[in-house]
DNA sequence: GTTCATTAGTTGCGAATGTAACTAACAGTG
DNA sequence: CACTGTTAGTTACATTCGCAACTAATGAAC
């Protein structure tokens, strides 16, 4: 029986339309472009940027809260904070009421970086968003919210 | 002059509404949930899954083409392929017309993994997409395309 | 045929990452 | 007080990643 073996037992996935794949590719492309900006101007990583952004917004926080707010693993936060402290971009003040934790704030140097990056980050986002209409932007935001919730649910059971 | 220093020189970014951040968080949550699936069932990473998915779809490809199709760095492809070959999930056939490259195909073992994962991956995607209406899904796909193009443009100049 | 540029793929290396184990500090129980 | 459990944060370790440098093969120029 010289018959070609019946290969496709399963209907193939088209990777290029597979949502998790697409999300990942887009997010990575965006992250990479943005990271170049942070890196070039101040030698900061995305993790460091997130710490700076959080402290820029909230003034004074513990490492744990920064992690919760910026969704970063505590070791990632710990290392980003350590590097930023080393470079004197932020200052640690131990909490006398609970010596396990410490309050973190941007120093003047840290805030200078923040002030420099914020407008550029917003411009970057703007350039991204320019590809979309106002309505599309709102849509996207809503869709991302839904996806996030759905994915986090999955995280639990699977 | 006992006046509080005028802190906010710049209007703060709200990280949680910053598009690049949101994309990253959502993509990571989705990836992580999906990776658990691949990992648990066959001990394969996302990179390995992408190679398998590409070969499942196209039967026979070079490493370079796999990289182009699945948007992975060539070293990532190289290492994923090496591991899959080691585990006899794919076979290498050198191209006699050009000895630099080799054709890769799934072995039966490789295809078995593919056949096992495809329905589960689709189910996962379905569960994700269930959070969205048909229209929203179409929207999202279009939006991601636009963002990707925009980000890749940025990659060039910045 | 020899030289030079290019390409497919691999590998060395440093940097970044998450898990798990750890330290130190707190909080509650007795 | 001692004992137990929990929490904030750090560190050790193994893994992953991408850049850059490399090898080997091809192709084009002459």
Coordinates of N, CA, C and O in Angstrom, one line a residue, chain B:
Chain B
X1 N 10.2 80.4 55.4 CA 9.1 79.9 54.5 C 8.8 78.5 54.7 O 9.4 77.6 54.1
X2 N 7.9 78.2 55.6 CA 7.6 76.8 55.9 C 6.6 76.2 54.9 O 5.5 75.9 55.3
X3 N 7.1 76.2 53.7 CA 6.2 75.7 52.6 C 6.6 74.3 52.2 O 7.8 74.0 52.0
X4 N 5.7 73.4 52.0 CA 6.0 72.1 51.4 C 6.6 72.3 50.0 O 6.2 73.0 49.2
X5 N 7.7 71.6 49.8 CA 8.4 71.7 48.5 C 7.5 71.2 47.4 O 6.7 70.3 47.6
X6 N 7.5 71.9 46.3 CA 6.6 71.6 45.2 C 7.0 70.4 44.5 O 7.7 70.4 43.5
X7 N 6.6 69.3 45.0 CA 7.1 68.0 44.5 C 6.8 67.7 43.0 O 7.7 67.5 42.2
X8 N 5.5 67.6 42.6 CA 5.2 67.0 41.3 C 5.6 68.0 40.2 O 4.7 68.8 39.7
X9 N 6.8 68.0 39.7 CA 7.2 68.8 38.6 C 6.6 68.3 37.4 O 6.3 69.0 36.4
X10 N 6.3 67.0 37.4 CA 5.7 66.3 36.2 C 4.4 65.7 36.7 O 4.3 65.1 37.8
X11 N 3.4 65.7 35.8 CA 2.2 65.0 36.1 C 2.5 63.5 36.2 O 3.1 63.0 35.2
X12 N 2.2 62.8 37.2 CA 2.7 61.4 37.4 C 2.0 60.5 36.4 O 0.9 60.7 36.0
X13 N 2.7 59.5 36.0 CA 2.1 58.4 35.2 C 1.4 57.5 36.1 O 1.8 57.2 37.2
X14 N 0.2 57.1 35.7 CA -0.4 56.0 36.4 C 0.0 54.7 35.8 O -0.6 54.3 34.7
X15 N 0.9 54.0 36.4 CA 1.4 52.8 35.8 C 0.4 51.9 35.4 O 0.4 51.3 34.3
X16 N -0.7 51.7 36.2 CA -1.7 50.7 35.9 C -2.5 51.0 34.7 O -3.3 50.2 34.3
X17 N -2.4 52.2 34.2 CA -3.1 52.5 32.9 C -2.1 52.8 31.8 O -2.5 53.3 30.7
X18 N -0.9 52.5 32.0 CA 0.2 52.8 31.0 C 0.2 51.6 30.1 O 0.4 50.4 30.5
X19 N -0.1 51.8 28.8 CA -0.3 50.7 27.8 C 0.8 49.7 27.8 O 0.5 48.5 27.9
X20 N 2.0 50.1 27.7 CA 3.1 49.1 27.6 C 3.1 48.2 28.8 O 3.3 47.0 28.7
X21 N 2.9 48.8 30.0 CA 2.8 48.0 31.2 C 1.7 47.1 31.2 O 1.8 45.9 31.5
X22 N 0.5 47.5 30.8 CA -0.6 46.7 30.8 C -0.5 45.5 29.8 O -0.8 44.4 30.1
X23 N 0.0 45.8 28.7 CA 0.3 44.7 27.7 C 1.2 43.7 28.3 O 0.9 42.5 28.2
X24 N 2.2 44.1 28.9 CA 3.2 43.2 29.5 C 2.6 42.3 30.6 O 2.8 41.1 30.6
X25 N 1.8 43.0 31.4 CA 1.2 42.2 32.5 C 0.3 41.2 32.0 O 0.3 40.0 32.4
X26 N -0.6 41.6 31.1 CA -1.6 40.6 30.6 C -0.9 39.5 29.8 O -1.2 38.3 30.0
X27 N 0.1 39.8 28.9 CA 0.8 38.8 28.2 C 1.5 37.8 29.1 O 1.5 36.6 28.9
X28 N 2.1 38.4 30.2 CA 2.8 37.5 31.1 C 1.9 36.6 31.8 O 2.2 35.4 32.0
X29 N 0.7 37.1 32.3 CA -0.2 36.3 33.0 C -0.7 35.1 32.1 O -0.8 34.0 32.5
X30 N -1.0 35.5 30.8 CA -1.5 34.5 29.9 C -0.4 33.4 29.6 O -0.6 32.2 29.7
X31 N 0.8 33.9 29.3 CA 1.9 33.0 29.0 C 2.2 32.1 30.2 O 2.4 30.9 30.0
X32 N 2.2 32.6 31.3 CA 2.5 31.8 32.5 C 1.5 30.7 32.7 O 1.8 29.5 33.0
X33 N 0.2 31.0 32.5 CA -0.8 30.0 32.7 C -0.7 28.9 31.6 O -0.8 27.7 31.9
X34 N -0.4 29.4 30.4 CA -0.3 28.4 29.3 C 1.0 27.5 29.5 O 1.0 26.3 29.2
X35 N 2.1 28.2 29.9 CA 3.3 27.5 30.1 C 3.2 26.3 31.1 O 3.7 25.2 30.9
X36 N 2.4 26.6 32.1 CA 2.1 25.5 33.1 C 1.6 24.3 32.4 O 1.9 23.1 32.7
X37 N 0.7 24.5 31.4 CA 0.1 23.4 30.7 C 1.1 22.6 29.9 O 1.2 21.4 30.1
X38 N 1.9 23.3 29.1 CA 3.0 22.6 28.3 C 3.9 21.9 29.2 O 4.3 20.7 29.0
X39 N 4.3 22.6 30.3 CA 5.3 22.0 31.2 C 4.8 20.8 31.9 O 5.5 19.8 31.9
X40 N 3.6 20.9 32.4 CA 3.1 19.7 33.2 C 2.9 18.5 32.3 O 3.2 17.4 32.7
X41 N 2.4 18.7 31.1 CA 2.1 17.5 30.3 C 3.3 16.9 29.6 O 3.4 15.7 29.4
X42 N 4.3 17.7 29.1 CA 5.4 17.2 28.3 C 6.7 17.8 28.7 O 7.7 17.5 28.0
X43 N 6.8 18.6 29.7 CA 8.1 19.2 30.1 C 8.6 20.1 29.0 O 9.9 20.2 28.8
X44 N 7.8 20.7 28.2 CA 8.3 21.6 27.1 C 8.1 23.0 27.5 O 7.1 23.4 28.1
X45 N 9.1 23.8 27.1 CA 9.0 25.3 27.3 C 8.1 25.9 26.2 O 7.7 25.2 25.3
X46 N 7.9 27.2 26.4 CA 7.1 27.9 25.4 C 7.9 27.9 24.1 O 7.3 27.7 23.0
X47 N 9.2 28.1 24.1 CA 10.0 28.1 22.9 C 9.9 26.8 22.2 O 9.7 26.7 21.0
X48 N 9.9 25.7 23.0 CA 9.8 24.4 22.4 C 8.4 24.2 21.8 O 8.3 23.6 20.7
X49 N 7.4 24.6 22.5 CA 6.1 24.6 22.0 C 6.0 25.3 20.6 O 5.4 24.8 19.7
X50 N 6.6 26.4 20.5 CA 6.5 27.2 19.3 C 7.1 26.5 18.1 O 6.6 26.5 17.0
X51 N 8.2 25.8 18.4 CA 8.9 25.1 17.4 C 8.0 23.9 17.0 O 7.7 23.7 15.8
X52 N 7.4 23.2 17.9 CA 6.5 22.1 17.6 C 5.3 22.6 16.8 O 4.9 22.0 15.9
X53 N 4.7 23.7 17.3 CA 3.5 24.2 16.6 C 3.8 24.6 15.2 O 3.0 24.3 14.3
X54 N 5.0 25.2 15.0 CA 5.4 25.6 13.6 C 5.6 24.4 12.7 O 5.1 24.3 11.6
X55 N 6.3 23.4 13.3 CA 6.5 22.2 12.5 C 5.2 21.4 12.3 O 5.0 20.7 11.2
X56 N 4.4 21.5 13.2 CA 3.1 20.8 13.1 C 2.2 21.4 12.0 O 1.5 20.7 11.3
X57 N 2.4 22.7 11.8 CA 1.7 23.4 10.8 C 2.3 23.3 9.4 O 1.6 23.1 8.4
X58 N 3.7 23.3 9.4 CA 4.3 23.3 8.1 C 5.1 22.1 7.7 O 5.8 22.1 6.7
X59 N 5.1 21.1 8.6 CA 5.7 19.8 8.3 C 7.3 19.9 8.2 O 7.9 19.1 8.9
X60 N 7.8 20.8 7.5 CA 9.2 20.7 7.1 C 9.8 22.1 7.0 O 9.4 22.8 6.1
X61 N 10.7 22.5 7.8 CA 11.2 23.8 7.8 C 12.7 23.9 8.2 O 13.1 23.0 9.0
X62 N 13.4 24.9 7.9 CA 14.7 25.1 8.5 C 14.5 25.9 9.8 O 13.5 26.5 10.0
X63 N 15.6 25.9 10.6 CA 15.6 26.7 11.8 C 15.3 28.1 11.6 O 14.6 28.8 12.3
X64 N 15.9 28.6 10.6 CA 15.8 30.1 10.2 C 14.3 30.4 10.0 O 13.8 31.4 10.5
X65 N 13.6 29.6 9.2 CA 12.3 29.8 8.9 C 11.4 29.7 10.1 O 10.4 30.4 10.3
X66 N 11.7 28.8 11.0 CA 10.9 28.6 12.2 C 11.1 29.9 13.0 O 10.1 30.4 13.5
X67 N 12.3 30.4 13.1 CA 12.5 31.7 13.8 C 11.7 32.8 13.2 O 11.1 33.6 14.0
X68 N 11.7 32.9 11.9 CA 10.9 34.0 11.3 C 9.4 33.8 11.5 O 8.7 34.8 11.8
X69 N 9.0 32.6 11.4 CA 7.5 32.4 11.6 C 7.1 32.6 13.0 O 6.0 33.1 13.3
X70 N 7.9 32.2 14.0 CA 7.4 32.2 15.4 C 8.1 33.4 16.1 O 7.9 33.5 17.3
X71 N 8.8 34.2 15.4 CA 9.4 35.4 16.0 C 10.3 35.1 17.2 O 10.1 35.6 18.2
X72 N 11.2 34.2 17.0 CA 12.1 33.9 18.0 C 13.5 34.2 17.6 O 13.9 33.9 16.4
X73 N 14.3 34.6 18.5 CA 15.8 34.8 18.3 C 16.4 33.5 17.8 O 16.0 32.5 18.3
X74 N 17.4 33.6 16.9 CA 17.9 32.4 16.4 C 18.6 31.5 17.4 O 18.5 30.3 17.3
X75 N 19.1 32.1 18.5 CA 19.7 31.2 19.5 C 18.6 30.5 20.3 O 18.8 29.4 20.7
X76 N 17.5 31.2 20.4 CA 16.4 30.5 21.2 C 15.9 29.3 20.3 O 15.7 28.2 20.9
X77 N 15.8 29.5 19.0 CA 15.4 28.4 18.2 C 16.4 27.3 18.2 O 16.1 26.1 18.4
X78 N 17.6 27.7 18.1 CA 18.7 26.7 18.1 C 18.7 25.8 19.3 O 18.8 24.6 19.2
X79 N 18.5 26.4 20.5 CA 18.5 25.7 21.7 C 17.2 24.8 21.9 O 17.3 23.7 22.3
X80 N 16.1 25.4 21.5 CA 14.9 24.6 21.5 C 14.9 23.4 20.6 O 14.6 22.3 21.0
X81 N 15.5 23.6 19.4 CA 15.6 22.5 18.5 C 16.5 21.4 19.0 O 16.2 20.2 18.9
X82 N 17.6 21.9 19.6 CA 18.6 20.9 20.1 C 18.0 20.1 21.2 O 18.1 18.8 21.2
X83 N 17.2 20.7 22.1 CA 16.6 19.9 23.1 C 15.5 18.9 22.6 O 15.4 17.8 23.0
X84 N 14.8 19.4 21.6 CA 13.7 18.6 21.0 C 14.3 17.4 20.2 O 13.8 16.3 20.3
X85 N 15.5 17.7 19.6 CA 16.1 16.6 18.9 C 16.7 15.6 19.9 O 16.5 14.4 19.7
X86 N 17.2 16.1 20.9 CA 17.8 15.2 22.0 C 16.7 14.3 22.5 O 16.9 13.1 22.8
X87 N 15.5 14.9 22.6 CA 14.4 14.1 23.1 C 13.7 13.4 22.0 O 12.6 12.8 22.2
X88 N 14.3 13.4 20.8 CA 13.7 12.7 19.7 C 12.3 13.1 19.3 O 11.5 12.3 18.9
X89 N 12.0 14.4 19.5 CA 10.7 14.9 19.1 C 10.8 15.4 17.7 O 9.8 15.7 17.0
X90 N 12.0 15.7 17.2 CA 12.1 16.1 15.8 C 13.4 15.5 15.2 O 14.3 15.1 15.9
X91 N 13.4 15.5 13.9 CA 14.5 14.9 13.2 C 15.1 16.0 12.2 O 14.4 16.8 11.7
X92 N 16.4 15.9 12.1 CA 17.2 16.9 11.2 C 17.6 16.1 10.0 O 18.1 15.0 10.0
X93 N 17.3 16.8 8.8 CA 17.8 16.2 7.6 C 18.6 17.3 6.9 O 18.1 18.4 6.6
X94 N 19.9 17.1 6.7 CA 20.7 18.2 6.1 C 20.3 18.4 4.7 O 20.0 17.4 3.9
X95 N 20.3 19.6 4.2 CA 20.0 19.9 2.9 C 21.2 19.7 2.0 O 22.2 20.5 2.1
X96 N 21.1 18.8 1.1 CA 22.3 18.5 0.3 C 22.6 19.6 -0.6 O 23.8 19.8 -1.1
X97 N 21.6 20.4 -0.9 CA 21.9 21.6 -1.8 C 22.5 22.8 -1.1 O 23.1 23.7 -1.7
X98 N 22.4 22.8 0.2 CA 23.0 23.8 1.0 C 23.3 23.3 2.4 O 22.5 23.3 3.3
X99 N 24.6 22.9 2.6 CA 24.9 22.2 3.8 C 24.9 23.0 5.1 O 25.2 22.5 6.2
X100 N 24.7 24.3 4.9 CA 24.6 25.2 6.1 C 23.3 24.9 6.9 O 23.3 25.0 8.1
X101 N 22.3 24.6 6.1 CA 21.0 24.5 6.8 C 20.5 23.1 6.8 O 21.1 22.2 6.2
X102 N 19.5 22.8 7.6 CA 18.9 21.5 7.7 C 17.4 21.6 7.8 O 16.9 22.5 8.4
X103 N 16.8 20.6 7.3 CA 15.3 20.6 7.4 C 14.9 19.9 8.6 O 15.5 18.9 9.0
X104 N 13.9 20.4 9.3 CA 13.5 19.8 10.5 C 12.0 19.3 10.4 O 11.2 20.0 9.7
X105 N 11.7 18.2 10.9 CA 10.4 17.7 10.9 C 10.1 17.0 12.3 O 11.0 16.5 12.9
X106 N 8.8 17.0 12.6 CA 8.5 16.3 13.8 C 8.6 14.8 13.6 O 8.3 14.3 12.5
X107 N 9.1 14.1 14.6 CA 9.0 12.6 14.6 C 7.6 12.2 15.1 O 6.8 13.1 15.4
X108 N 7.4 10.9 15.1 CA 6.1 10.5 15.6 C 5.9 10.9 17.1 O 4.8 11.4 17.5
X109 N 7.0 10.8 17.8 CA 6.9 11.3 19.2 C 6.5 12.8 19.3 O 5.7 13.2 20.1
X110 N 7.2 13.5 18.4 CA 6.9 15.0 18.4 C 5.5 15.3 18.0 O 4.8 16.1 18.6
X111 N 5.0 14.5 17.0 CA 3.7 14.8 16.5 C 2.7 14.4 17.6 O 1.6 15.0 17.7
X112 N 3.0 13.4 18.4 CA 2.1 12.9 19.4 C 2.0 14.1 20.4 O 0.8 14.4 20.9
X113 N 3.1 14.7 20.7 CA 3.0 15.9 21.6 C 2.1 17.0 21.0 O 1.2 17.6 21.6
X114 N 2.4 17.2 19.7 CA 1.6 18.2 19.0 C 0.1 17.9 19.1 O -0.7 18.7 19.5
X115 N -0.2 16.7 18.8 CA -1.6 16.3 18.7 C -2.3 16.4 20.1 O -3.4 16.6 20.2
X116 N -1.4 16.1 21.1 CA -2.0 16.2 22.5 C -2.2 17.7 22.9 O -3.1 18.0 23.6
X117 N -1.2 18.5 22.5 CA -1.3 19.9 22.9 C -2.3 20.8 22.2 O -2.9 21.7 22.7
X118 N -2.4 20.6 20.9 CA -3.2 21.5 20.1 C -4.6 21.6 20.6 O -5.1 22.8 20.8
X119 N -5.4 20.5 20.9 CA -6.7 20.8 21.4 C -6.7 21.5 22.7 O -7.6 22.3 23.0
X120 N -5.7 21.2 23.5 CA -5.7 21.8 24.9 C -5.4 23.3 24.7 O -5.9 24.2 25.4
X121 N -4.4 23.6 23.8 CA -4.1 25.0 23.6 C -5.3 25.8 23.0 O -5.6 26.9 23.5
X122 N -6.0 25.1 22.1 CA -7.2 25.8 21.6 C -8.3 26.0 22.6 O -8.9 27.0 22.7
X123 N -8.4 25.0 23.5 CA -9.4 25.1 24.6 C -9.0 26.2 25.5 O -9.8 27.0 26.0
X124 N -7.7 26.3 25.8 CA -7.2 27.4 26.6 C -7.6 28.8 26.0 O -8.1 29.7 26.7
X125 N -7.3 28.9 24.7 CA -7.6 30.1 24.0 C -9.1 30.4 24.1 O -9.5 31.5 24.3
X126 N -9.8 29.4 23.9 CA -11.3 29.5 23.9 C -11.7 30.1 25.2 O -12.5 31.0 25.3
X127 N -11.2 29.5 26.3 CA -11.6 29.9 27.6 C -11.2 31.4 27.8 O -12.0 32.2 28.4
X128 N -10.1 31.8 27.3 CA -9.7 33.2 27.3 C -10.7 34.0 26.5 O -11.2 35.0 27.0
X129 N -10.9 33.6 25.3 CA -11.8 34.4 24.4 C -13.2 34.4 24.9 O -13.9 35.3 24.5
X130 N -13.6 33.5 25.7 CA -15.0 33.5 26.2 C -15.3 34.8 26.9 O -16.4 35.2 27.1
X131 N -14.2 35.4 27.4 CA -14.4 36.6 28.2 C -14.9 37.7 27.2 O -15.3 38.8 27.6
X132 N -14.7 37.5 25.9 CA -15.0 38.5 24.9 C -16.0 38.1 23.9 O -16.1 36.9 23.6
X133 N -16.8 39.0 23.4 CA -17.7 38.7 22.4 C -17.0 38.5 21.1 O -15.8 38.8 20.9
X134 N -17.7 37.9 20.1 CA -17.1 37.7 18.8 C -16.5 39.0 18.2 O -15.4 39.0 17.7
X135 N -17.3 40.0 18.4 CA -16.9 41.3 17.8 C -15.6 41.8 18.5 O -14.7 42.3 17.9
X136 N -15.6 41.6 19.8 CA -14.5 42.1 20.6 C -13.2 41.3 20.2 O -12.1 41.8 20.2
X137 N -13.4 40.0 20.0 CA -12.3 39.2 19.5 C -11.7 39.8 18.2 O -10.4 39.9 18.1
X138 N -12.5 40.0 17.3 CA -12.1 40.6 16.0 C -11.4 41.9 16.2 O -10.3 42.2 15.7
X139 N -12.0 42.7 17.1 CA -11.4 44.0 17.4 C -10.0 43.9 18.0 O -9.0 44.5 17.5
X140 N -9.9 43.0 19.0 CA -8.6 42.8 19.6 C -7.5 42.4 18.6 O -6.4 42.9 18.7
X141 N -7.9 41.5 17.8 CA -6.9 41.0 16.8 C -6.4 42.2 15.9 O -5.2 42.3 15.7
X142 N -7.3 43.0 15.5 CA -7.0 44.1 14.7 C -6.1 45.1 15.5 O -5.1 45.6 14.9
X143 N -6.5 45.3 16.7 CA -5.7 46.3 17.5 C -4.3 45.8 17.8 O -3.4 46.6 17.7
X144 N -4.2 44.5 18.0 CA -2.8 44.0 18.3 C -2.0 44.1 17.0 O -0.8 44.4 17.1
X145 N -2.6 43.9 15.9 CA -1.9 44.1 14.6 C -1.3 45.5 14.5 O -0.2 45.7 14.2
X146 N -2.2 46.4 14.7 CA -1.8 47.8 14.6 C -0.7 48.2 15.6 O 0.3 48.8 15.3
X147 N -0.8 47.7 16.8 CA 0.2 48.0 17.8 C 1.5 47.4 17.5 O 2.6 48.0 17.6
X148 N 1.4 46.2 16.9 CA 2.7 45.5 16.6 C 3.4 46.3 15.5 O 4.6 46.5 15.6
X149 N 2.7 46.7 14.5 CA 3.3 47.5 13.4 C 3.9 48.7 14.0 O 5.1 49.1 13.7
X150 N 3.2 49.4 14.8 CA 3.6 50.7 15.4 C 4.9 50.5 16.2 O 5.8 51.2 16.2
X151 N 4.9 49.4 17.0 CA 6.0 49.1 17.9 C 7.3 48.8 17.1 O 8.4 49.2 17.4
X152 N 7.0 48.0 16.1 CA 8.2 47.6 15.2 C 8.8 48.8 14.5 O 10.0 48.9 14.3
X153 N 7.9 49.7 14.1 CA 8.4 50.9 13.5 C 9.3 51.6 14.5 O 10.4 52.0 14.2
X154 N 8.8 51.8 15.7 CA 9.6 52.4 16.7 C 11.0 51.8 16.9 O 12.0 52.4 17.2
X155 N 10.9 50.5 16.9 CA 12.2 49.7 17.1 C 13.3 50.3 16.2 O 14.4 50.3 16.6
X156 N 12.9 50.6 15.0 CA 13.9 51.1 14.0 C 14.6 52.3 14.4 O 15.8 52.3 14.6
X157 N 13.9 53.4 14.6 CA 14.5 54.7 14.9 C 15.1 54.9 16.2 O 16.3 55.1 16.4
X158 N 14.3 54.7 17.3 CA 14.7 55.0 18.7 C 16.1 54.5 18.9 O 17.0 55.2 19.4

